[in-house]
Amino acid sequence: MTSCMRPYCDLFALRMLLLISVLILLASSASADNRCRSALASTCEDCLRRGPECAWCSQERFLDGAHVSQRCGSVSDLRVRGCEEDFIENPNVKVEVNATVSGSQVSPREINIHLRPGSEASFVIEVRQLERYPVDLYYLVDVSASMQDNLDRLKTVGLALSHQMKEHSSDFRVGFGSFVDKPVSPYIDVHPSKLLNPCSDYEVHCRPAHGFIHVLPVTENMTEFTRVIQEQRISGNMDTPEGGFDAMLQATVCQKDIGWRPEAKHLLLVMTDQPSHLALDSKLAGIVVPHDGRCHLEDNIYSQTTSMEHPTIGQLAEKLLENNVYSIFAVDQVQYQWYEDLLDLIPGSYVGRLFPKASNLKDLVVHAYKKLLSDVEVQIGVEDGQAHRFWVNVTTFCPDGSSVSGNTKCPSVQPKQTVSFKVTVGMSSCPASGGDQEVLVSVKPVGFNESVTVRVRQVCGCGCTERNRCHDDPNPSPCPAETGACREEGTKPVCSGRGTCKCGTCVCDSSRFGNIYGKFCEMDDFSCTYERGLVCGGQGRCVSGECVCLSGWTGETCACPVSTESCVSDDGLICSGRGKCVCGKCVCDDSRRSGAFCEKCPICYSSCQSHWSCVNCHLSNGLGSEGFQVCNDSCAPSIDYVDDITELVRGKYCLYPSSDKCQYRFLVDLASDRPQLHISRHPVCVWSRRYFKTFLSAFLLTVTLGLGMMAAVRQLLRARNHWSQSNPEQPFDDGHKDPSFVPSTNEKTISYRRDRLPNHPVEMHSHLPKMPLSGTWQ
């Protein structure tokens, strides 16, 4: 197995890759033409809806006589069929970044893209973490009776938490609100005595149950915060779940009441030891009005708690994201799993186990804050009612160099580091109303107060309606029946025999094989030779059954490029100077050569016979200086004469048989770029004296050895006969039989020849003793 040189291998691989790419492009072009050509595409808008590769030709008199749907095709197809560039309706995908609007954390802030059906556009946004942020923390505490110990702990931990958070925040503020459950049956006991004091059975004075009460807006006055906490009292309800989601949504959307600052990070800390009611649970109390997602605080009390359902998880997640709120669930160990399942449903959320009496509350909040800020995540939303026509894909590039497609989160991001998100937005179809409408797509980093607004302009119309008609007038005015203008020449049939002349214009016939078009119906897309599945190779037009090639192409099927660029080898020569460029490919002058540029010739210099003509030329000129000039045409450029060719060890040894029964030895050196021939000055003749002596010596040696072997064999035979005479065989013994001898019987038929043969053969039987199995010769 032979291996090619590295440069040639790389060049071959590159050219094969280019060839495959060209074939793929041609196949995709043919597929695009098939998608665009359809009788249903009778208008420019219909054509553009068929896909991003489809274009429309609005040129007047284009494809005279053909169906209007023939104006739809790929750009290359329309060009081949004669449509001028200025009349091709082919809206391009555009991405425009508004650099005038900038942000400190998210950039860019505004992007405009133009999409057509089936197309997509990509852009990159960057999210940068700042080192220190102002922080607003709002305590949302479950004040049901089981939370008494945690509430007492909160009265002492608030100040310590404030001091510790100042190490991570440039401006830390806190607020407070409480919740229990909807104050209706079956969630609470509606007995009159229990409405005012749910804990009357335990001789404890509790406050009435409530859905949500906003107690203290976010403030930096920790003294006021401590005072408010000291005044809090527990309440009570009947069932296990609480109204946590109801209270969370109000604390999120009532921004002015809560006091959320636009520039701050918003932390909503939910402390509870029970799960929350979900949306459909409200129906147990006869509440069937879906939550509207708005703020309903009157005198700091949630006024619609008995009128609206609990919000859905999706609705709550949407409002948290919209208002840049991180949610921290500090829950009891028993309910930890229930809230952990919400993390994938609520972006920017964290759940932590709350130890007995909330002993770890301070560390839990600090750890949650660090974790939430180190996770940079984006959420993408499409304008309501339009999402079904768009698709979005996100690839995340994290600061550590990792990238994940389809993931919108990057963990463990440190301050001053930047996360990049490559967002690809695609449009599957146009709206039913058509036209160039604008759709808003939002790209929002979770918990950040900055976002990216993407305006998508849906390109579903054509500009040709503004400057001229998109196609010829289908209802021309009446005219006389004149056929002279419908003949290409006076002798040729009207409309080439493939159409009808109307008002001096050919209306071409339809054909099940393809389309007929042209001023005289002389062109079609099926009667010419196909190349790579395309008429005229996709590089020409079929006119009267023959291919008329575009500029730069030639040949019967327009498959041959006029340029010889594809035949130029690395040395700048056409076919390495050893062939001709025919139809874009090298045809070698020597049949022994091969390769894309005639650069390969495995037997040109490797066989001895290929150099005989050169050696003969030099021998004919006496192996002198005259031979170098006379033999230039038949020899390699480097020839050398040597006295002892055996001294050369590199190359291939060859023999040249001359006419005087002698052979000249020469060596082909293949190490250099071109072979070098080394010719021996001394021939090797068959009947020379040296060969005669060798032959004679070998002959005498063979005869001597043969005689010696014959003498040795003769002596061995004599010694055997002598032994046989000195030890005659004894067929019978006189009573002294050796027990080692075993008699055997051999039967032979012997015929004695006389003058005439007897009538019957004579049979003789003899008993011959076998040789002893063991014994000693005497």
XYZ file of C-alpha atoms in Angstrom, residues 90-683:
594
model
C -36.181 38.996 -3.227
C -36.418 40.665 0.223
C -33.319 39.898 2.247
C -33.064 39.005 5.925
C -31.644 41.980 7.842
C -30.393 42.557 11.378
C -30.051 46.185 12.478
C -28.634 47.079 15.908
C -29.574 50.410 17.447
C -26.290 51.539 18.951
C -27.716 54.809 20.291
C -29.437 53.008 23.183
C -26.911 51.436 25.543
C -26.979 49.885 29.000
C -24.495 49.196 31.766
C -25.550 45.554 32.192
C -27.252 44.458 28.954
C -26.282 45.373 25.391
C -27.532 46.039 22.835
C -30.897 47.321 24.029
C -32.749 47.526 20.693
C -32.546 45.294 17.594
C -34.582 45.421 14.380
C -34.726 42.372 12.121
C -36.506 41.681 8.830
C -37.796 38.150 8.308
C -39.692 36.405 5.539
C -41.501 33.070 5.822
C -39.122 30.202 6.464
C -36.140 32.466 7.217
C -34.193 33.110 10.412
C -31.845 35.747 11.805
C -29.272 35.629 14.607
C -27.898 38.261 16.941
C -25.759 38.321 20.093
C -26.561 40.030 23.380
C -24.144 40.456 26.268
C -25.023 40.482 29.978
C -22.420 41.889 32.355
C -22.436 41.399 36.101
C -21.676 44.479 38.185
C -19.633 44.207 41.352
C -22.172 45.677 43.820
C -25.876 46.334 43.485
C -28.417 48.121 45.673
C -30.737 45.479 47.133
C -34.414 45.604 48.188
C -35.453 42.657 50.387
C -39.159 42.169 51.131
C -40.110 39.708 53.880
C -43.349 37.891 53.004
C -44.111 35.814 56.101
C -46.744 33.156 56.744
C -48.222 34.187 60.116
C -50.347 31.092 60.676
C -50.125 29.597 64.160
C -47.471 27.020 63.252
C -45.027 29.824 62.333
C -44.883 31.351 65.853
C -41.259 30.293 66.515
C -40.033 31.540 63.145
C -41.771 34.866 63.609
C -40.127 35.306 67.008
C -36.733 34.563 65.477
C -37.310 37.162 62.775
C -37.670 39.815 65.465
C -34.003 39.345 66.400
C -32.350 38.363 63.108
C -33.479 41.326 60.975
C -30.785 43.745 62.162
C -27.979 41.167 61.907
C -29.033 40.318 58.347
C -28.985 43.986 57.420
C -25.415 44.378 58.637
C -24.215 41.255 56.804
C -25.918 42.184 53.499
C -24.148 45.537 53.492
C -20.945 43.592 52.777
C -22.454 42.525 49.448
C -24.634 45.508 48.590
C -24.005 49.199 48.137
C -27.469 50.063 49.540
C -29.594 47.519 51.441
C -33.259 48.069 52.330
C -35.989 45.840 53.781
C -39.815 45.688 53.834
C -42.428 43.425 55.372
C -45.819 41.836 54.590
C -47.834 38.919 55.945
C -50.298 36.360 54.610
C -52.414 33.434 55.810
C -55.131 32.274 53.384
C -58.344 33.392 51.718
C -60.721 34.301 54.587
C -63.612 32.164 53.266
C -64.868 28.659 53.897
C -63.530 25.981 53.686
C -60.122 27.600 54.248
C -61.062 29.109 57.617
C -63.668 28.471 60.291
C -66.478 30.940 59.542
C -68.127 30.668 62.954
C -68.621 34.243 64.217
C -66.428 33.614 67.230
C -63.622 32.331 65.042
C -63.687 35.153 62.524
C -62.329 37.651 65.047
C -60.098 35.193 66.917
C -59.224 31.944 65.091
C -57.321 30.742 68.170
C -60.169 31.117 70.691
C -60.177 27.374 71.443
C -56.614 27.660 72.766
C -57.201 30.760 74.885
C -54.786 32.673 72.704
C -55.693 35.967 71.080
C -54.896 35.706 67.345
C -55.468 38.210 64.576
C -58.141 37.456 61.924
C -57.108 35.439 58.862
C -56.213 37.496 55.761
C -55.010 36.939 52.217
C -52.213 39.543 52.180
C -51.432 42.647 54.204
C -48.650 44.992 53.150
C -47.147 46.189 56.437
C -43.912 48.080 55.701
C -42.532 49.434 52.398
C -38.847 48.790 51.768
C -36.813 51.128 53.944
C -33.283 51.590 55.211
C -34.630 52.411 58.709
C -33.901 49.214 60.578
C -35.378 50.650 63.777
C -38.736 50.969 62.080
C -38.405 47.458 60.668
C -37.690 46.047 64.149
C -40.684 47.876 65.606
C -43.023 46.501 62.946
C -41.826 42.944 63.513
C -42.368 43.248 67.241
C -46.002 44.146 66.646
C -46.786 41.101 64.493
C -49.169 38.455 65.861
C -50.052 35.028 64.527
C -53.331 34.006 62.942
C -54.977 30.692 62.019
C -56.805 28.773 59.316
C -58.361 25.357 58.724
C -56.564 23.580 55.888
C -52.887 22.832 55.404
C -52.007 24.831 52.236
C -51.714 28.589 52.564
C -52.363 31.498 50.214
C -48.690 32.127 49.440
C -49.012 32.605 45.663
C -51.812 35.144 46.135
C -49.570 37.225 48.391
C -46.475 36.798 46.173
C -48.229 38.176 43.102
C -49.471 41.274 44.967
C -46.041 41.893 46.483
C -44.589 41.641 42.966
C -46.933 43.813 40.903
C -47.687 46.528 43.483
C -44.336 48.178 42.875
C -45.215 51.651 44.158
C -46.820 50.326 47.330
C -43.962 47.937 48.094
C -41.386 50.586 47.210
C -39.302 48.536 44.744
C -36.508 50.739 43.383
C -35.889 50.492 39.606
C -32.108 50.370 39.998
C -32.048 47.756 42.781
C -32.055 43.973 42.864
C -35.458 42.824 44.139
C -35.514 39.886 46.594
C -38.867 38.458 47.688
C -38.267 36.247 50.747
C -41.208 33.871 51.379
C -41.143 32.226 54.821
C -43.632 29.369 55.317
C -43.929 25.845 56.599
C -46.708 24.733 54.220
C -47.295 24.494 50.465
C -49.434 27.032 48.631
C -52.867 26.770 47.089
C -52.938 26.526 43.299
C -55.292 28.224 40.845
C -58.068 25.624 40.710
C -58.206 25.255 44.501
C -60.262 28.458 44.626
C -63.244 26.651 43.158
C -63.695 24.864 46.509
C -64.808 28.218 47.832
C -66.930 29.022 44.790
C -64.362 31.514 43.433
C -64.202 31.083 39.644
C -62.931 34.440 38.355
C -59.372 34.009 37.014
C -56.749 36.300 38.451
C -56.079 39.340 36.242
C -52.446 39.723 37.339
C -52.942 43.302 38.593
C -52.391 45.076 41.880
C -55.436 45.219 44.162
C -54.225 46.841 47.377
C -56.669 49.061 49.239
C -55.321 50.533 52.450
C -52.463 48.026 52.142
C -54.900 45.067 52.160
C -55.469 42.719 49.205
C -59.071 43.545 48.340
C -59.804 40.752 45.811
C -58.749 37.818 47.932
C -62.344 36.533 48.154
C -63.231 37.374 44.528
C -60.364 36.120 42.347
C -58.758 32.723 42.024
C -55.222 32.043 43.106
C -52.798 32.874 40.250
C -51.406 30.073 38.126
C -47.727 29.192 38.407
C -47.128 30.454 34.857
C -48.867 33.729 35.629
C -46.823 34.202 38.783
C -43.561 33.387 36.943
C -44.412 35.899 34.215
C -45.018 38.704 36.726
C -41.858 37.928 38.692
C -39.839 38.124 35.493
C -41.595 41.245 34.265
C -40.909 43.103 37.526
C -37.318 41.833 37.966
C -38.055 39.991 41.211
C -35.995 37.092 42.559
C -38.003 34.737 44.793
C -36.422 32.997 47.794
C -38.415 30.244 49.504
C -37.309 29.661 53.102
C -39.370 26.594 53.974
C -39.642 23.804 56.483
C -37.766 20.570 55.836
C -40.995 18.648 55.215
C -42.082 20.984 52.384
C -38.647 21.396 50.805
C -39.300 18.922 47.959
C -42.608 20.596 47.040
C -40.940 23.958 46.555
C -37.866 22.507 44.901
C -40.109 21.232 42.097
C -41.072 24.853 41.386
C -37.530 25.973 40.530
C -37.803 24.885 36.889
C -41.165 26.624 36.572
C -40.277 29.955 38.205
C -37.159 31.646 36.731
C -34.860 33.320 39.226
C -36.031 31.304 42.231
C -34.172 29.665 45.119
C -35.322 27.306 47.861
C -33.563 26.793 51.199
C -34.251 24.623 54.233
C -35.290 26.673 57.240
C -33.948 25.216 60.485
C -36.131 25.101 63.631
C -36.876 28.586 64.978
C -35.315 30.029 61.778
C -31.858 29.809 63.280
C -30.156 29.839 59.854
C -32.276 32.565 58.243
C -29.430 35.081 57.986
C -27.030 32.681 56.263
C -29.827 31.348 54.035
C -30.627 34.793 52.634
C -26.980 35.685 52.011
C -26.281 32.385 50.271
C -29.436 32.698 48.179
C -28.461 36.212 47.100
C -25.002 35.069 45.955
C -26.429 32.060 44.143
C -29.127 34.027 42.328
C -26.696 36.676 41.134
C -24.126 34.109 39.960
C -26.734 32.436 37.704
C -27.193 34.575 34.595
C -30.292 33.487 32.692
C -32.394 35.006 29.915
C -36.071 34.540 29.186
C -37.456 35.182 25.694
C -41.043 36.085 25.016
C -42.967 36.699 21.796
C -45.897 39.054 21.561
C -49.169 37.415 22.513
C -51.071 35.860 19.630
C -47.974 35.654 17.409
C -45.834 33.081 19.211
C -47.145 30.152 17.128
C -45.535 31.593 13.981
C -42.047 32.025 15.444
C -39.373 29.805 16.918
C -36.347 30.767 19.028
C -33.064 29.029 19.805
C -30.413 30.224 22.269
C -26.734 29.284 22.570
C -25.007 30.383 25.771
C -21.298 31.309 25.921
C -20.076 31.355 29.531
C -16.961 33.158 30.829
C -15.194 29.835 31.436
C -15.246 29.147 27.673
C -18.066 26.612 27.660
C -21.003 26.907 25.280
C -24.309 25.049 25.269
C -26.951 25.168 22.554
C -30.545 25.273 23.746
C -29.573 26.422 27.254
C -30.466 29.882 28.534
C -28.518 29.845 31.804
C -24.864 30.258 32.708
C -23.930 29.389 36.342
C -21.120 30.610 38.598
C -20.661 33.999 36.952
C -18.421 36.321 38.957
C -18.701 40.126 39.201
C -17.392 42.047 36.167
C -17.697 38.959 33.972
C -19.758 38.930 30.778
C -22.059 36.222 29.427
C -22.925 36.144 25.711
C -26.155 34.727 24.308
C -26.543 33.973 20.607
C -30.256 34.216 19.873
C -31.741 32.904 16.622
C -35.286 33.937 15.726
C -37.106 32.237 12.852
C -40.497 32.902 11.265
C -42.509 29.972 9.954
C -45.350 31.821 8.224
C -46.926 35.199 7.553
C -50.063 36.408 9.313
C -53.359 35.743 7.586
C -53.827 39.448 6.943
C -50.462 39.641 5.104
C -48.469 42.839 4.757
C -45.347 43.987 6.550
C -46.364 43.846 10.206
C -44.145 44.302 13.243
C -43.952 41.829 16.126
C -42.155 42.455 19.423
C -39.799 39.860 20.891
C -38.342 40.519 24.344
C -35.049 39.106 25.588
C -34.900 39.688 29.328
C -32.147 38.609 31.729
C -33.788 37.242 34.873
C -33.626 39.688 37.769
C -32.044 42.508 35.734
C -33.747 45.848 35.255
C -32.465 46.065 31.684
C -33.684 44.046 28.704
C -33.462 43.819 24.918
C -36.358 44.769 22.669
C -36.376 42.993 19.301
C -38.695 44.345 16.635
C -39.407 41.776 13.948
C -40.707 43.152 10.676
C -42.525 40.440 8.759
C -41.723 40.858 5.073
C -44.763 39.325 3.425
C -45.404 41.841 0.617
C -43.691 42.903 -2.599
C -42.374 46.321 -3.576
C -43.320 45.910 -7.195
C -46.870 47.007 -6.427
C -45.517 50.406 -5.463
C -43.451 51.204 -8.562
C -45.087 49.049 -11.247
C -47.212 45.994 -11.791
C -45.915 42.688 -10.500
C -46.802 41.057 -13.849
C -48.298 41.816 -17.240
C -51.920 42.862 -17.652
C -53.926 39.639 -17.942
C -56.809 41.398 -19.769
C -55.403 43.366 -22.701
C -57.680 45.500 -24.870
C -59.260 43.948 -28.009
C -57.072 43.865 -31.128
C -57.168 42.500 -34.704
C -56.166 38.904 -35.412
C -52.687 39.497 -36.869
C -50.173 36.619 -36.800
C -47.144 38.178 -38.476
C -45.707 39.390 -35.194
C -45.989 35.866 -33.764
C -43.463 34.314 -36.184
C -39.764 34.215 -35.376
C -39.066 34.176 -39.129
C -41.352 34.352 -42.116
C -41.031 30.650 -42.886
C -41.395 29.363 -39.339
C -44.767 28.398 -37.868
C -46.806 30.743 -35.730
C -45.544 30.685 -32.130
C -43.163 27.858 -33.147
C -46.214 25.606 -33.444
C -46.529 25.525 -29.667
C -48.901 28.394 -28.946
C -51.692 30.681 -30.104
C -51.252 34.209 -31.439
C -53.440 36.748 -29.654
C -53.115 40.447 -30.433
C -49.668 39.909 -31.876
C -48.478 38.053 -28.785
C -47.921 34.327 -28.399
C -49.812 32.534 -25.677
C -47.878 29.312 -25.259
C -49.456 25.924 -24.844
C -49.209 23.999 -21.621
C -47.277 20.741 -21.568
C -47.204 17.913 -19.094
C -43.418 17.678 -19.566
C -42.686 21.225 -18.416
C -43.091 24.879 -19.253
C -43.109 26.492 -22.709
C -42.288 30.183 -22.878
C -40.547 32.882 -24.904
C -41.719 35.567 -27.286
C -42.335 32.938 -29.966
C -42.791 29.985 -27.554
C -39.375 28.863 -28.710
C -38.043 28.120 -25.215
C -38.882 25.437 -22.710
C -37.361 23.621 -19.761
C -37.582 20.010 -20.892
C -36.510 19.405 -24.534
C -32.744 20.008 -24.075
C -30.108 17.736 -22.647
C -30.020 17.463 -18.858
C -26.829 17.791 -16.834
C -26.796 16.975 -13.081
C -30.593 16.840 -13.203
C -30.918 20.353 -14.635
C -31.758 21.459 -18.160
C -28.573 22.777 -19.789
C -26.808 22.142 -16.485
C -28.590 25.131 -14.952
C -26.143 27.371 -16.840
C -28.156 28.103 -19.952
C -31.560 28.387 -21.597
C -33.210 25.821 -23.805
C -34.050 27.535 -27.116
C -35.541 25.509 -29.959
C -34.205 22.290 -28.481
C -30.619 23.564 -28.074
C -28.819 24.994 -25.080
C -27.864 28.672 -25.265
C -25.221 29.007 -22.575
C -24.764 31.899 -20.212
C -21.560 33.899 -20.240
C -18.612 31.865 -19.024
C -20.054 28.486 -19.996
C -19.900 26.407 -23.143
C -20.560 22.886 -24.389
C -23.615 21.037 -25.579
C -25.099 21.018 -22.105
C -23.452 24.271 -20.892
C -21.553 22.190 -18.365
C -18.068 23.274 -19.460
C -16.596 26.465 -18.025
C -14.744 28.676 -20.480
C -12.143 29.485 -17.859
C -9.195 27.114 -17.389
C -8.773 28.148 -13.756
C -9.896 24.764 -12.496
C -7.043 23.096 -14.426
C -4.225 25.247 -13.041
C -1.954 23.237 -10.762
C 0.058 24.567 -7.839
C 3.032 25.362 -10.071
C 0.880 27.752 -12.102
C 0.821 25.555 -15.202
C -2.228 24.168 -16.916
C -2.406 20.457 -16.087
C 1.197 20.616 -14.804
C 2.313 21.247 -18.403
C 1.481 17.644 -19.318
C -2.065 17.919 -20.671
C -4.885 20.084 -21.958
C -7.852 21.604 -20.138
C -11.049 20.181 -21.649
C -14.381 21.181 -20.098
C -12.733 22.266 -16.886
C -10.801 19.013 -16.447
C -7.303 17.922 -17.413
C -6.823 15.462 -20.264
C -3.263 14.134 -20.052
C -1.014 13.913 -23.124
C 0.535 10.686 -21.859
C -1.891 7.848 -21.196
C 0.302 6.678 -18.341
C -0.390 9.855 -16.389
C -3.367 10.467 -14.112
C -4.583 12.786 -11.381
C -6.618 15.985 -11.415
C -3.614 17.860 -12.899
C -1.793 14.981 -14.652
C 0.630 15.046 -11.754
C 0.614 11.282 -11.149
C 2.561 8.719 -13.173
C 3.437 5.624 -11.164
C 5.246 3.896 -14.087
C 6.812 6.832 -15.895
C 10.109 6.628 -14.055
C 9.908 3.397 -12.110
C 10.291 0.867 -14.996
C 13.684 0.128 -16.501
C 12.287 -0.099 -20.038
C 11.166 3.557 -19.886
C 14.872 4.586 -19.930
C 16.154 2.235 -22.619
C 15.819 4.844 -25.346
C 17.931 7.256 -23.331
C 20.603 4.664 -22.546
C 20.682 3.587 -26.192
C 21.205 7.182 -27.278
C 24.193 7.603 -24.995
C 25.683 4.251 -25.959
C 25.327 5.152 -29.623
C 27.323 8.315 -29.021
C 30.088 6.536 -27.155
C 29.286 7.647 -23.641
C 31.101 10.883 -24.266
C 30.420 14.584 -23.988
C 28.652 14.647 -27.344
C 25.929 12.374 -26.008
C 24.730 14.912 -23.444
C 23.718 17.383 -26.124
C 22.485 14.911 -28.722
C 20.302 12.954 -26.266
C 18.552 15.848 -24.532
C 15.189 15.086 -26.187
C 14.977 11.459 -25.073
C 16.643 11.649 -21.664
C 16.168 13.058 -18.241
C 18.162 16.241 -17.684
C 20.712 14.639 -15.354
C 22.940 11.842 -16.767
C 26.132 10.501 -15.269
C 28.713 7.935 -16.394
C 30.371 5.719 -13.767
C 33.101 3.078 -13.826
C 31.798 0.955 -10.948
C 28.053 1.137 -10.623
C 28.017 -1.186 -7.607
C 29.295 1.671 -5.485
C 25.911 3.384 -5.846
C 23.465 2.099 -3.266
C 20.471 4.416 -3.680
C 18.129 3.772 -6.587
C 16.996 0.952 -8.854
C 19.462 -1.236 -10.845
C 18.575 -1.961 -14.469
C 20.080 -3.800 -17.483
C 20.053 -2.662 -21.080
C 20.616 -5.519 -23.643
C 22.767 -4.296 -26.509
C 23.146 -5.901 -29.926
C 26.645 -7.355 -29.296
C 25.322 -9.848 -26.715
C 26.454 -7.607 -23.889
C 24.396 -5.837 -21.233
C 24.939 -2.362 -19.880
C 23.991 -1.737 -16.290
C 22.466 1.577 -15.197
C 20.878 2.916 -12.052
C 17.723 5.057 -11.737
C 17.906 7.417 -8.791
C 14.317 8.245 -7.685
C 15.228 10.342 -4.662
C 15.239 13.701 -6.484
C 12.340 15.456 -8.162
C 13.406 14.174 -11.575
C 15.168 10.812 -12.079
C 18.933 10.791 -12.492
C 20.499 8.073 -14.624
C 23.900 6.604 -13.833
C 25.213 4.521 -16.758
C 28.120 2.094 -16.342
C 30.944 2.502 -18.881
C 31.774 -1.221 -18.762
C 29.370 -3.722 -20.361
